[in-house]
Short mmCIF file of C-alpha atoms and ligand atoms in Angstrom, two decimals:
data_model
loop_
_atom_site.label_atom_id
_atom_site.label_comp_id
_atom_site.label_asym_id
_atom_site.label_seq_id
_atom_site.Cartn_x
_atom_site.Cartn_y
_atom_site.Cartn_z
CA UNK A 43 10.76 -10.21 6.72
CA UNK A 44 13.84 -11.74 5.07
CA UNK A 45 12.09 -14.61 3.40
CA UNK A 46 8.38 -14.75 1.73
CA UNK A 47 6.50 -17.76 0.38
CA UNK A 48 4.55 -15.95 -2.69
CA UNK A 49 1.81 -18.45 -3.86
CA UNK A 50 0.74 -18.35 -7.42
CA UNK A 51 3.67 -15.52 -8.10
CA UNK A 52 4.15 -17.03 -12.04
CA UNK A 53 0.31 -15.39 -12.55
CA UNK A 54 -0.57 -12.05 -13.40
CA UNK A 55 -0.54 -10.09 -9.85
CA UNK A 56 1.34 -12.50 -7.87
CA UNK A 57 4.41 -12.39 -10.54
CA UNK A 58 4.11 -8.22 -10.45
CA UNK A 59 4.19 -8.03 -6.54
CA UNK A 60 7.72 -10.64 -6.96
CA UNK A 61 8.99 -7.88 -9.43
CA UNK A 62 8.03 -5.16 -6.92
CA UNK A 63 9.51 -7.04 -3.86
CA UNK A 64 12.67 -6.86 -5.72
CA UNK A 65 12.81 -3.36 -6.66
CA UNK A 66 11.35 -2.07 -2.69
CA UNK A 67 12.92 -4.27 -0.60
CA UNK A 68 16.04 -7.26 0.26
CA UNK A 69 13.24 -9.78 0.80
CA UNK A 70 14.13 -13.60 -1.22
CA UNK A 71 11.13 -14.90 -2.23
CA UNK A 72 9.95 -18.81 -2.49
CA UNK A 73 7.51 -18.70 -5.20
CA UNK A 74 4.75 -21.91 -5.22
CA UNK A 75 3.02 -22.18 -8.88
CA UNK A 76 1.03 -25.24 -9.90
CA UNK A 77 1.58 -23.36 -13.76
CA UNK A 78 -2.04 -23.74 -14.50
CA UNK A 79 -2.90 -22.27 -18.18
CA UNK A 80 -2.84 -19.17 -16.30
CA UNK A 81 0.62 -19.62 -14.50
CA UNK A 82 3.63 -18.49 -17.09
CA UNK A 83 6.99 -19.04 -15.31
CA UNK A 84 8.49 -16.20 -17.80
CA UNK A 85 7.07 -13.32 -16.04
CA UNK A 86 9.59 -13.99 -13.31
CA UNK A 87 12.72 -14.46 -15.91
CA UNK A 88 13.91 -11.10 -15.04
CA UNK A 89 14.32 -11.63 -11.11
CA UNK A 90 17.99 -11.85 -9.87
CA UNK A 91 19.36 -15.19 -9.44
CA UNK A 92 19.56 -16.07 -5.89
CA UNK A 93 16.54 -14.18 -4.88
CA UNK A 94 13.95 -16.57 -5.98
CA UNK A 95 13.06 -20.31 -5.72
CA UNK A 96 10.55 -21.35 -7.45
CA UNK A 97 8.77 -24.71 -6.93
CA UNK A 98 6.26 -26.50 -9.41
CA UNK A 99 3.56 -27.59 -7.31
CA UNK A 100 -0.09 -26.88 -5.91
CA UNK A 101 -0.98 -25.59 -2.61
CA UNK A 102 -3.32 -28.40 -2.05
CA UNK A 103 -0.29 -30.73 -1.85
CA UNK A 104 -0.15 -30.48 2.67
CA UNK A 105 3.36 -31.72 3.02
CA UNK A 106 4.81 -29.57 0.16
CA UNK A 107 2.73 -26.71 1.92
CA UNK A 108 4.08 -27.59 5.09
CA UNK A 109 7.86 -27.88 4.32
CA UNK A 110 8.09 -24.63 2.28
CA UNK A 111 5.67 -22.56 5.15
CA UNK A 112 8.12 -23.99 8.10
CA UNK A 113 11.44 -21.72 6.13
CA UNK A 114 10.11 -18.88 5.50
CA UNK A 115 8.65 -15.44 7.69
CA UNK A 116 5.58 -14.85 6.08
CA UNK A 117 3.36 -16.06 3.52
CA UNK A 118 0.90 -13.81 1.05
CA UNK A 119 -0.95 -16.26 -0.89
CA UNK A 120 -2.00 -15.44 -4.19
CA UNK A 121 -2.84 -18.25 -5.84
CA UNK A 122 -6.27 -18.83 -7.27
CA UNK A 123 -8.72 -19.61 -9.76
CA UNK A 124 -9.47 -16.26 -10.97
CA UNK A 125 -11.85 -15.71 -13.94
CA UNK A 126 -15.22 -15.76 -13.56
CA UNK A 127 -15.96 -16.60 -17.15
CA UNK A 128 -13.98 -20.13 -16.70
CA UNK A 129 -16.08 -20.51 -13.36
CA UNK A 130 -19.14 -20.56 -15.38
CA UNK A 131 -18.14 -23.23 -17.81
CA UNK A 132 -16.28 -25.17 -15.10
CA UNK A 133 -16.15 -24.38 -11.02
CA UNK A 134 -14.80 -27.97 -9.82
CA UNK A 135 -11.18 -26.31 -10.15
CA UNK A 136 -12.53 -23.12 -7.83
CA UNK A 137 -13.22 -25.03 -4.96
CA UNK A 138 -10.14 -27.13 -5.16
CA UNK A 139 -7.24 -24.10 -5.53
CA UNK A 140 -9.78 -21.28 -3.64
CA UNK A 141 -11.23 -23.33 -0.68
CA UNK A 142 -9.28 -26.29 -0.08
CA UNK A 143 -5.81 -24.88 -1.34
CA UNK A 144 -6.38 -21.73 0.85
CA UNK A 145 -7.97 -24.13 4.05
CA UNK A 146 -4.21 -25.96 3.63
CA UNK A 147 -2.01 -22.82 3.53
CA UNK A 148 -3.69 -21.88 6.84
CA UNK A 149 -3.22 -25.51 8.42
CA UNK A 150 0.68 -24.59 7.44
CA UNK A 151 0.87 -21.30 9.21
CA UNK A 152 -1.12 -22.36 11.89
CA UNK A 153 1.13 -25.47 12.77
CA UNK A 154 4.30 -23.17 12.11
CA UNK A 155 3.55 -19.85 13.44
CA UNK A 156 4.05 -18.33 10.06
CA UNK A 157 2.38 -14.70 9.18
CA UNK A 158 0.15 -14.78 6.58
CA UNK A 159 -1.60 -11.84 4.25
CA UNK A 160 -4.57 -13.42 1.93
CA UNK A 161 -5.33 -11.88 -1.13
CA UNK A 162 -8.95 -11.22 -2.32
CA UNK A 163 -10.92 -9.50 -4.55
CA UNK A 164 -13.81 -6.86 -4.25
CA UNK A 165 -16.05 -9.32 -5.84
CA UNK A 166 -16.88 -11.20 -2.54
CA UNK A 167 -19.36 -8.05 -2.00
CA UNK A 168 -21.86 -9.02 -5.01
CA UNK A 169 -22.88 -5.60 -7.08
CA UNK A 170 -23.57 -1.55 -6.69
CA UNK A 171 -26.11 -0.49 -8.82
CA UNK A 172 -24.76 2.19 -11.20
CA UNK A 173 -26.26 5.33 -9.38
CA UNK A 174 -25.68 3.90 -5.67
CA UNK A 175 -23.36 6.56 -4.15
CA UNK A 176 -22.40 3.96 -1.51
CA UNK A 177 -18.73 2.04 -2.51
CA UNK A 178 -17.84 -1.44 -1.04
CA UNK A 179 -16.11 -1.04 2.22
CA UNK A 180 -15.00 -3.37 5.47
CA UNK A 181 -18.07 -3.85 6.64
CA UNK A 182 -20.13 -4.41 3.68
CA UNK A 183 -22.17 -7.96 3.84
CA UNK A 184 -20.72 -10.67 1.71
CA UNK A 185 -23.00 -11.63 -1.70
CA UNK A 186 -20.95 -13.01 -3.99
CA UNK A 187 -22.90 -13.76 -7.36
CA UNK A 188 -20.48 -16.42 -9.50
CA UNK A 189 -18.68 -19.67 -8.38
CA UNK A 190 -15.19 -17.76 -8.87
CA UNK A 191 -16.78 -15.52 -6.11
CA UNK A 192 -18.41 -17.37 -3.80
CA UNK A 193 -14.85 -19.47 -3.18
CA UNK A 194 -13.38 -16.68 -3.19
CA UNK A 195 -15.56 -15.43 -0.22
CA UNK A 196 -15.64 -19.14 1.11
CA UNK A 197 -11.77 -18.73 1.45
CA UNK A 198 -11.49 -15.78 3.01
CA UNK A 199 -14.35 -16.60 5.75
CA UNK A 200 -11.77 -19.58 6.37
CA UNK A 201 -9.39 -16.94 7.03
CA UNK A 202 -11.49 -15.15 9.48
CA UNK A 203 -12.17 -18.49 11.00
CA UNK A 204 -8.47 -19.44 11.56
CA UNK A 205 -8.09 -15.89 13.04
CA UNK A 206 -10.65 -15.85 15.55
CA UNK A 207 -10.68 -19.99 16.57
CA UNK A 208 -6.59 -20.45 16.39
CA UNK A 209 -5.12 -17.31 16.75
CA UNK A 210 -3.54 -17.11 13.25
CA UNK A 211 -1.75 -14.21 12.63
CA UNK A 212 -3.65 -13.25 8.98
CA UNK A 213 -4.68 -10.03 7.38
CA UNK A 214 -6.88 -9.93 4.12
CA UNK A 215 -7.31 -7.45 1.69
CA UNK A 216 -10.43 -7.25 -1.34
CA UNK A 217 -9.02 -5.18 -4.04
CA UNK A 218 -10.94 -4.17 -7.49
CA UNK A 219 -10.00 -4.82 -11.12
CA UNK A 220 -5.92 -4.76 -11.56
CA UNK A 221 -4.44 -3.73 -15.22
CA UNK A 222 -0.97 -3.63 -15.97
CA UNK A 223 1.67 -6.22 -18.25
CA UNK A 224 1.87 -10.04 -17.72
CA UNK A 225 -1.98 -9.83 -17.63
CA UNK A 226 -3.40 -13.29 -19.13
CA UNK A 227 -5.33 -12.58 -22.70
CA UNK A 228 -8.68 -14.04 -21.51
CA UNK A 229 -8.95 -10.99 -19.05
CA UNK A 230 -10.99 -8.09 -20.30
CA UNK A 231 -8.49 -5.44 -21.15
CA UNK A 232 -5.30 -7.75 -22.35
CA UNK A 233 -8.02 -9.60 -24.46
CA UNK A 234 -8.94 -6.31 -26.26
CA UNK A 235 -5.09 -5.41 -26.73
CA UNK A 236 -4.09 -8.33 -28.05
CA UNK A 237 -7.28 -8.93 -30.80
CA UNK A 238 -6.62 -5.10 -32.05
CA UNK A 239 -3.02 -6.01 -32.40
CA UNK A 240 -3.96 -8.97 -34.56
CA UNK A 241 -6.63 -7.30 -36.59
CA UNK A 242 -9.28 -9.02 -35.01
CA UNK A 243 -12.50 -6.63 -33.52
CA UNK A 244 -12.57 -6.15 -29.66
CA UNK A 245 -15.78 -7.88 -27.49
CA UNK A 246 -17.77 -6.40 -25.60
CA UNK A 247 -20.26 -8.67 -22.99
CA UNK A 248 -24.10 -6.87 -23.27
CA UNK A 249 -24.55 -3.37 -23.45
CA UNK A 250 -21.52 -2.43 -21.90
CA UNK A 251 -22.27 -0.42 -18.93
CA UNK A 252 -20.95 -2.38 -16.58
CA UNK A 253 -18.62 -0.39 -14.34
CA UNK A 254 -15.41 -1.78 -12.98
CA UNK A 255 -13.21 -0.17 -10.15
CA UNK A 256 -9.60 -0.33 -12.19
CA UNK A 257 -6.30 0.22 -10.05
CA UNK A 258 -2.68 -0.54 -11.93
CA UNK A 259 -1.35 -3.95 -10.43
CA UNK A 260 1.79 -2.21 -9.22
CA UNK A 261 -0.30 0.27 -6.73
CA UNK A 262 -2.02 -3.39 -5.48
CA UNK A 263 1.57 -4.88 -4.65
CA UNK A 264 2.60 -1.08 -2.79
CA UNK A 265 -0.49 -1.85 -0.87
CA UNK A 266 0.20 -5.45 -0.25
CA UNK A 267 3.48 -4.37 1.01
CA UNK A 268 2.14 -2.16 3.41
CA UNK A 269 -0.54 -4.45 4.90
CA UNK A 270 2.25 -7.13 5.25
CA UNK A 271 4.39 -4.18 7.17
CA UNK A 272 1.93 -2.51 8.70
CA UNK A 273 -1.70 -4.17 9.09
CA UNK A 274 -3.37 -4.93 11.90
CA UNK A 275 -3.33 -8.70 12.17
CA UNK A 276 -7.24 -10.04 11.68
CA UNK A 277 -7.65 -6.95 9.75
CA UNK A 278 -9.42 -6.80 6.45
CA UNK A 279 -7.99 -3.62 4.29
CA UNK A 280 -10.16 -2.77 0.68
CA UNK A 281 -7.29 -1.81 -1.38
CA UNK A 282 -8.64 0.78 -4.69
CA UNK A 283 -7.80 3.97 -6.50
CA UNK A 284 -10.92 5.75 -7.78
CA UNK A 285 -10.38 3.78 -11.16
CA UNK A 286 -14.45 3.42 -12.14
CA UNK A 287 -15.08 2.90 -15.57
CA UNK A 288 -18.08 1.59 -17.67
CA UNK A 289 -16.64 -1.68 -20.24
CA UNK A 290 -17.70 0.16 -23.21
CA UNK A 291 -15.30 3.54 -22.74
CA UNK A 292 -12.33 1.42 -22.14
CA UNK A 293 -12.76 -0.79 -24.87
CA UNK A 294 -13.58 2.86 -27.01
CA UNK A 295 -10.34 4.56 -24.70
CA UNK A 296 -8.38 1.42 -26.16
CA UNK A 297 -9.59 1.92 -30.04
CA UNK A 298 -8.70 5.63 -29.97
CA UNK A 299 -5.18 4.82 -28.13
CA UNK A 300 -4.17 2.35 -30.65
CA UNK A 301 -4.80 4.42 -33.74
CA UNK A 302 -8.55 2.36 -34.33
CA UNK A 303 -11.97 4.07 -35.16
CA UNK A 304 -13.32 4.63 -31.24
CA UNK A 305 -16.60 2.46 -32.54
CA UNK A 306 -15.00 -1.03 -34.56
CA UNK A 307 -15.92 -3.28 -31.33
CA UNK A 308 -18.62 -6.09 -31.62
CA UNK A 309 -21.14 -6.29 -29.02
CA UNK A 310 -21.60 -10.05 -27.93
CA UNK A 311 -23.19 -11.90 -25.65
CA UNK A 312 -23.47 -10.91 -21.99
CA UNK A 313 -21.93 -13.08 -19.33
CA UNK A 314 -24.79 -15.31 -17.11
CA UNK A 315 -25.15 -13.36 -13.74
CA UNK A 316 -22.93 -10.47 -14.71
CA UNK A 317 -22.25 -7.95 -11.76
CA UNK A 318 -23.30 -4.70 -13.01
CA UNK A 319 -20.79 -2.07 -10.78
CA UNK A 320 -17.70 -2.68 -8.71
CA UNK A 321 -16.82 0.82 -6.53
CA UNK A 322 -13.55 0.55 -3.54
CA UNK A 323 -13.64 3.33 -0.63
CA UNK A 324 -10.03 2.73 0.64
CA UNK A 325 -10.32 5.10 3.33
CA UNK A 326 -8.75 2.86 6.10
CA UNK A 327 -6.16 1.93 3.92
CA UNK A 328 -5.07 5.28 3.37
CA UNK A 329 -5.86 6.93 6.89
CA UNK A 330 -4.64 3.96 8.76
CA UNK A 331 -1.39 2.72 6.86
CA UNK A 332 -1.41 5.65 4.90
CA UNK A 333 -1.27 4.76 1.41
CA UNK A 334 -1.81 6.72 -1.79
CA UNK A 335 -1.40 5.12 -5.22
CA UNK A 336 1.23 6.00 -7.72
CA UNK A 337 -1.04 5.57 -11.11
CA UNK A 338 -3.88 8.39 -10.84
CA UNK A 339 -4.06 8.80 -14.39
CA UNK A 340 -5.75 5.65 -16.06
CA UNK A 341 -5.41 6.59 -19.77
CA UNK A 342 -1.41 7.00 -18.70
CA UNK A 343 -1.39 3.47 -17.20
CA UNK A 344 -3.46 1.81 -20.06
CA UNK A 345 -1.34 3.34 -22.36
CA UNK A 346 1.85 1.77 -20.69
CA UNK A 347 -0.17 -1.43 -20.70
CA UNK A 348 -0.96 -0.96 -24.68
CA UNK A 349 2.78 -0.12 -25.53
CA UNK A 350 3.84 -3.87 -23.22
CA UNK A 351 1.49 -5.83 -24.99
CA UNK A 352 3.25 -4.59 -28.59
CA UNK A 353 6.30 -5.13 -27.42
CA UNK A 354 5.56 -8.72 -25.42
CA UNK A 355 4.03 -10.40 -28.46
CA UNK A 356 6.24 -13.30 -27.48
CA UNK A 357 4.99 -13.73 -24.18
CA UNK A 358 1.23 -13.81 -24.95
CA UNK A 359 0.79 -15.13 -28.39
CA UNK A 360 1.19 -19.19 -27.19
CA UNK A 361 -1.67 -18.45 -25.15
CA UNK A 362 -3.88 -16.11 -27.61
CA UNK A 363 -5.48 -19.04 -30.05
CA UNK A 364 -6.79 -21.36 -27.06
CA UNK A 365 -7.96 -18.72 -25.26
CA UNK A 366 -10.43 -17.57 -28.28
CA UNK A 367 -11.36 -21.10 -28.95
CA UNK A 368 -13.00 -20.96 -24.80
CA UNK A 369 -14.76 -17.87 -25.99
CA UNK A 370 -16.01 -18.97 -29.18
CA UNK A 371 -17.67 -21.95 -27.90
CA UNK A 372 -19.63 -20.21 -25.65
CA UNK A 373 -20.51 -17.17 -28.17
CA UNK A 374 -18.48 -14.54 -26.59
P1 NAD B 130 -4.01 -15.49 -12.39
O1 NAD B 130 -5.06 -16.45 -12.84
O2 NAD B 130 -3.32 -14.62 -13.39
O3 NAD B 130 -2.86 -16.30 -11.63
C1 NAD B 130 -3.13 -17.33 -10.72
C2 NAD B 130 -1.84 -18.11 -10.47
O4 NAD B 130 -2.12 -19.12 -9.49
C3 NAD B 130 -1.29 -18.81 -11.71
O5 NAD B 130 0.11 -18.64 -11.80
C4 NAD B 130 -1.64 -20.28 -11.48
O6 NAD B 130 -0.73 -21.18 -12.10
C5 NAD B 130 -1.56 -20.35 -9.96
N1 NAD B 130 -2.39 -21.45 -9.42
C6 NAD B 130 -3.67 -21.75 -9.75
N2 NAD B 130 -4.08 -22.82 -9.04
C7 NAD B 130 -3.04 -23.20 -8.26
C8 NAD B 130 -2.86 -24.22 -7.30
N3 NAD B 130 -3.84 -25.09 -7.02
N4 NAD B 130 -1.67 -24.30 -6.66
C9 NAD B 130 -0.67 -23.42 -6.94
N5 NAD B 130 -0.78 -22.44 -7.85
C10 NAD B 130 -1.96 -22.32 -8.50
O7 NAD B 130 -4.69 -14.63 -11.25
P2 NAD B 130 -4.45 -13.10 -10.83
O8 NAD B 130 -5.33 -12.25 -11.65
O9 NAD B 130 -2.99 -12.85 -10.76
O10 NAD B 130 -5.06 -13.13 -9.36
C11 NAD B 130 -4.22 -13.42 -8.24
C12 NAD B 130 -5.03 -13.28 -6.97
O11 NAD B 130 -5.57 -11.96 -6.88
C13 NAD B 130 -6.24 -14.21 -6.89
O12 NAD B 130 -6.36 -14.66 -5.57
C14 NAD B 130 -7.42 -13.33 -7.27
O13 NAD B 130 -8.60 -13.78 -6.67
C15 NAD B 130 -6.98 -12.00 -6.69
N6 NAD B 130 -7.51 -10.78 -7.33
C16 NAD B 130 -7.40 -10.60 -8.67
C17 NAD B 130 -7.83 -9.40 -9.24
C18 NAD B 130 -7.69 -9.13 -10.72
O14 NAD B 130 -8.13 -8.08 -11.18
N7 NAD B 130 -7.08 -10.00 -11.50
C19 NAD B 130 -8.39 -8.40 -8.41
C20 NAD B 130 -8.50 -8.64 -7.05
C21 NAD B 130 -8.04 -9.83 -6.50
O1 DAU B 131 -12.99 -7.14 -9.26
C1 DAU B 131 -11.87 -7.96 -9.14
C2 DAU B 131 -11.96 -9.10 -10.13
O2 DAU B 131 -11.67 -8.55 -11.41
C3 DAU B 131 -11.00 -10.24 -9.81
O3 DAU B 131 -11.39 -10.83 -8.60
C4 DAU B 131 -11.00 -11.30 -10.92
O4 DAU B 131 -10.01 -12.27 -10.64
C5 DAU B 131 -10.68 -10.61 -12.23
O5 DAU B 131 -10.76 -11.55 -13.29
C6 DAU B 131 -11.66 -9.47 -12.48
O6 DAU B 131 -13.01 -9.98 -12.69
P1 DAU B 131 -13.96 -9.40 -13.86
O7 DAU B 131 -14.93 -10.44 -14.18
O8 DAU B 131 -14.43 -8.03 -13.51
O9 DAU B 131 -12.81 -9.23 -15.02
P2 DAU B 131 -12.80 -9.55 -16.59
O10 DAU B 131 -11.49 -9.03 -17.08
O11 DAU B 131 -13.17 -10.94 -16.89
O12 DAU B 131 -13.96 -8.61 -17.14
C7 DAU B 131 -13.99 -7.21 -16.86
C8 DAU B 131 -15.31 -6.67 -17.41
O13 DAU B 131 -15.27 -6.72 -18.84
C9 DAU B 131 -16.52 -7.47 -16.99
O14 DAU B 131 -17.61 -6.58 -16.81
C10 DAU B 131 -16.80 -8.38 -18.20
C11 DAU B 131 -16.34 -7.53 -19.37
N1 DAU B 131 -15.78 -8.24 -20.54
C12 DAU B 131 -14.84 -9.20 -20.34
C13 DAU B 131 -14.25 -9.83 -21.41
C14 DAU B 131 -13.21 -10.91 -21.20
C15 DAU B 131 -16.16 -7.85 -21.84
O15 DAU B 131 -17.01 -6.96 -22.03
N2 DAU B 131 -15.56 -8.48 -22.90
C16 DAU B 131 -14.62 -9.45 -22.75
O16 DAU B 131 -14.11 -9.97 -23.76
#
């Protein structure tokens, strides 16, 4: 694939898989960003010259879709709506970007032929209770529990659709929680960073045993890479790395790392409808297109993440004072 329409590559995973596309492979990339609050076009300053377009635009807009779709080999469409906390307060944007953006990027690759991989997220399976030994896998039922969610499950039903009813040549893949730099300060860990580096006392939603499944966003490009080079089109892949944590030891892990006492975190508010555990078994991923992620060792990777956030001050700090103004008016 010489040529890949990345949609919403100036956010947090979608800009880490263009940096990783660079370093693995000759691909060019054609990145399509609407630059939402969320999109930041500098996370994709350091890509060589000539290897990137990018084009400010949504992937609502058909004929934009269409155009860029018809010149290039594949698409993998990241481009969302992504945090449930804004879904809450607002979902009208959700169903615009998640369900008709994603219903217009398949109308593109349908008309043109064009392979596509959609990204998704574990959350489309609802919750595990914390002592279930079963994880999410492929054929878990769909139960999503928030508007981000549900349109996220609504979109990749679509996908199926397409698949089945016009022979679109699609995979999808539902991966758990990604960490890593160029992370958006109103996600969980960045947020905690980012208030410790300015003094201010992490958050923590309820109680704080709410377990998420964490995998470093660079092991979620390798296995985007693979699915794309590998996968069995109409094939849904779970992509996670044994990353389960409850909220309240990383935001203690976090403390400790960055020289805090483990216990100077305020408890606030919980979130409406909060899923209580996320869990990934990746077994066909790794049997079938045998993959193996590179970051086993979560305090390593957080670390890393710790160390880019005190160096990147530049490239969060226009978003850090907005951001807390969303939380505060909601009490969280
Ligand atoms: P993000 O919010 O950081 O980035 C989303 C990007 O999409 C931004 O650059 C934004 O400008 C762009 N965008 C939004 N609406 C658009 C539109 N209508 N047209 C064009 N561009 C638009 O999100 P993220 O965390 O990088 O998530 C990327 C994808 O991965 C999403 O599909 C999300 O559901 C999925 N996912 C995320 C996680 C996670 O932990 N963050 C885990 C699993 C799956
Ligand atoms: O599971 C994959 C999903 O992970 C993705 O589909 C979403 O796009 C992504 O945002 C993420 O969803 P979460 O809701 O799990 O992530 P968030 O970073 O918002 O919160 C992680 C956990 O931390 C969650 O249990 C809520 C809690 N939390 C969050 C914030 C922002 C806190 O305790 N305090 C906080 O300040």
């Amino acid at each position: 694939m010489n040529k890949i329409l990345v949609t919403g590559g100036a956010g947090f995973i979608g800009a880490n898989f263009v940096h990783h596309l660079m370093a693995h492979t000759d691909a060019s990339v054609v990145v399509l960003d609407k630059l939402t609050y969320a999109g930041n076009e500098a996370s994709l300053a350091d890509v060589p010259a000539g290897r990137m377009e990018f084009v400010h635009g949504a992937i609502e807009d058909a004929e934009l879709v269409d155009r860029l779709v018809a010149g290039v080999d594949a698409v993998v469409h990241f481009a969302a709506e992504s945090h449930n906390d804004n879904s809450l307060s607002n979902p009208r944007p959700f169903l615009d970007t998640n369900i008709v953006g994603t219903y217009t990027i398949l109308e593109a690759v349908r008309k043109h032929g064009v392979r596509l991989h959609h990204i998704s997220t574990d959350e489309v399976y609802g919750d595990l209770e914390l002592d279930d030994p079963a994880k999410f896998s492929e054929t878990t039922p769909y139960n999503p529990s928030s508007p981000y969610s549900a349109t996220k499950a609504g979109s990749d039903l679509l996908v199926r659709a397409w698949v089945r009813s016009f022979g679109v040549q699609a995979t999808i893949s539902n991966c758990s929680n990604n960490y890593g730099p160029y992370q958006h300060v109103e996600k969980f860990i960045p947020r905690q960073i980012t208030n410790v580096i300015r003094g201010v006392r992490p958050k923590l939603y309820g109680t704080g045993e709410n377990v998420r499944d964490w995998i470093h966003t660079d092991d979620h490009s390798s296995a985007v890479l693979r699915i794309l080079e590998r996968g069995e089109i109409g094939q849904t892949y779970l992509i996670g790395a044994n990353g389960e944590r409850n909220n309240k030891d990383v935001i203690e892990d976090i403390l400790v790392l960055m020289g805090q006492p483990r216990d100077s975190y305020d408890h606030v508010s919980d979130r409406p409808g909060h899923d209580l555990r996320y869990a990934i078994d990746a077994t066909r991923l790794r049997t079938e297109l045998g993959w193996e992620p590179a970051y086993t060792d979560f305090e390593a990777g957080l670390k890393a993440t710790i160390d880019w956030y005190v160096a990147n001050e530049a490239w969060w700090a226009p978003q850090k004072d907005e951001t807390e103004a969303k939380y505060a008016k909601v009490g969280r």
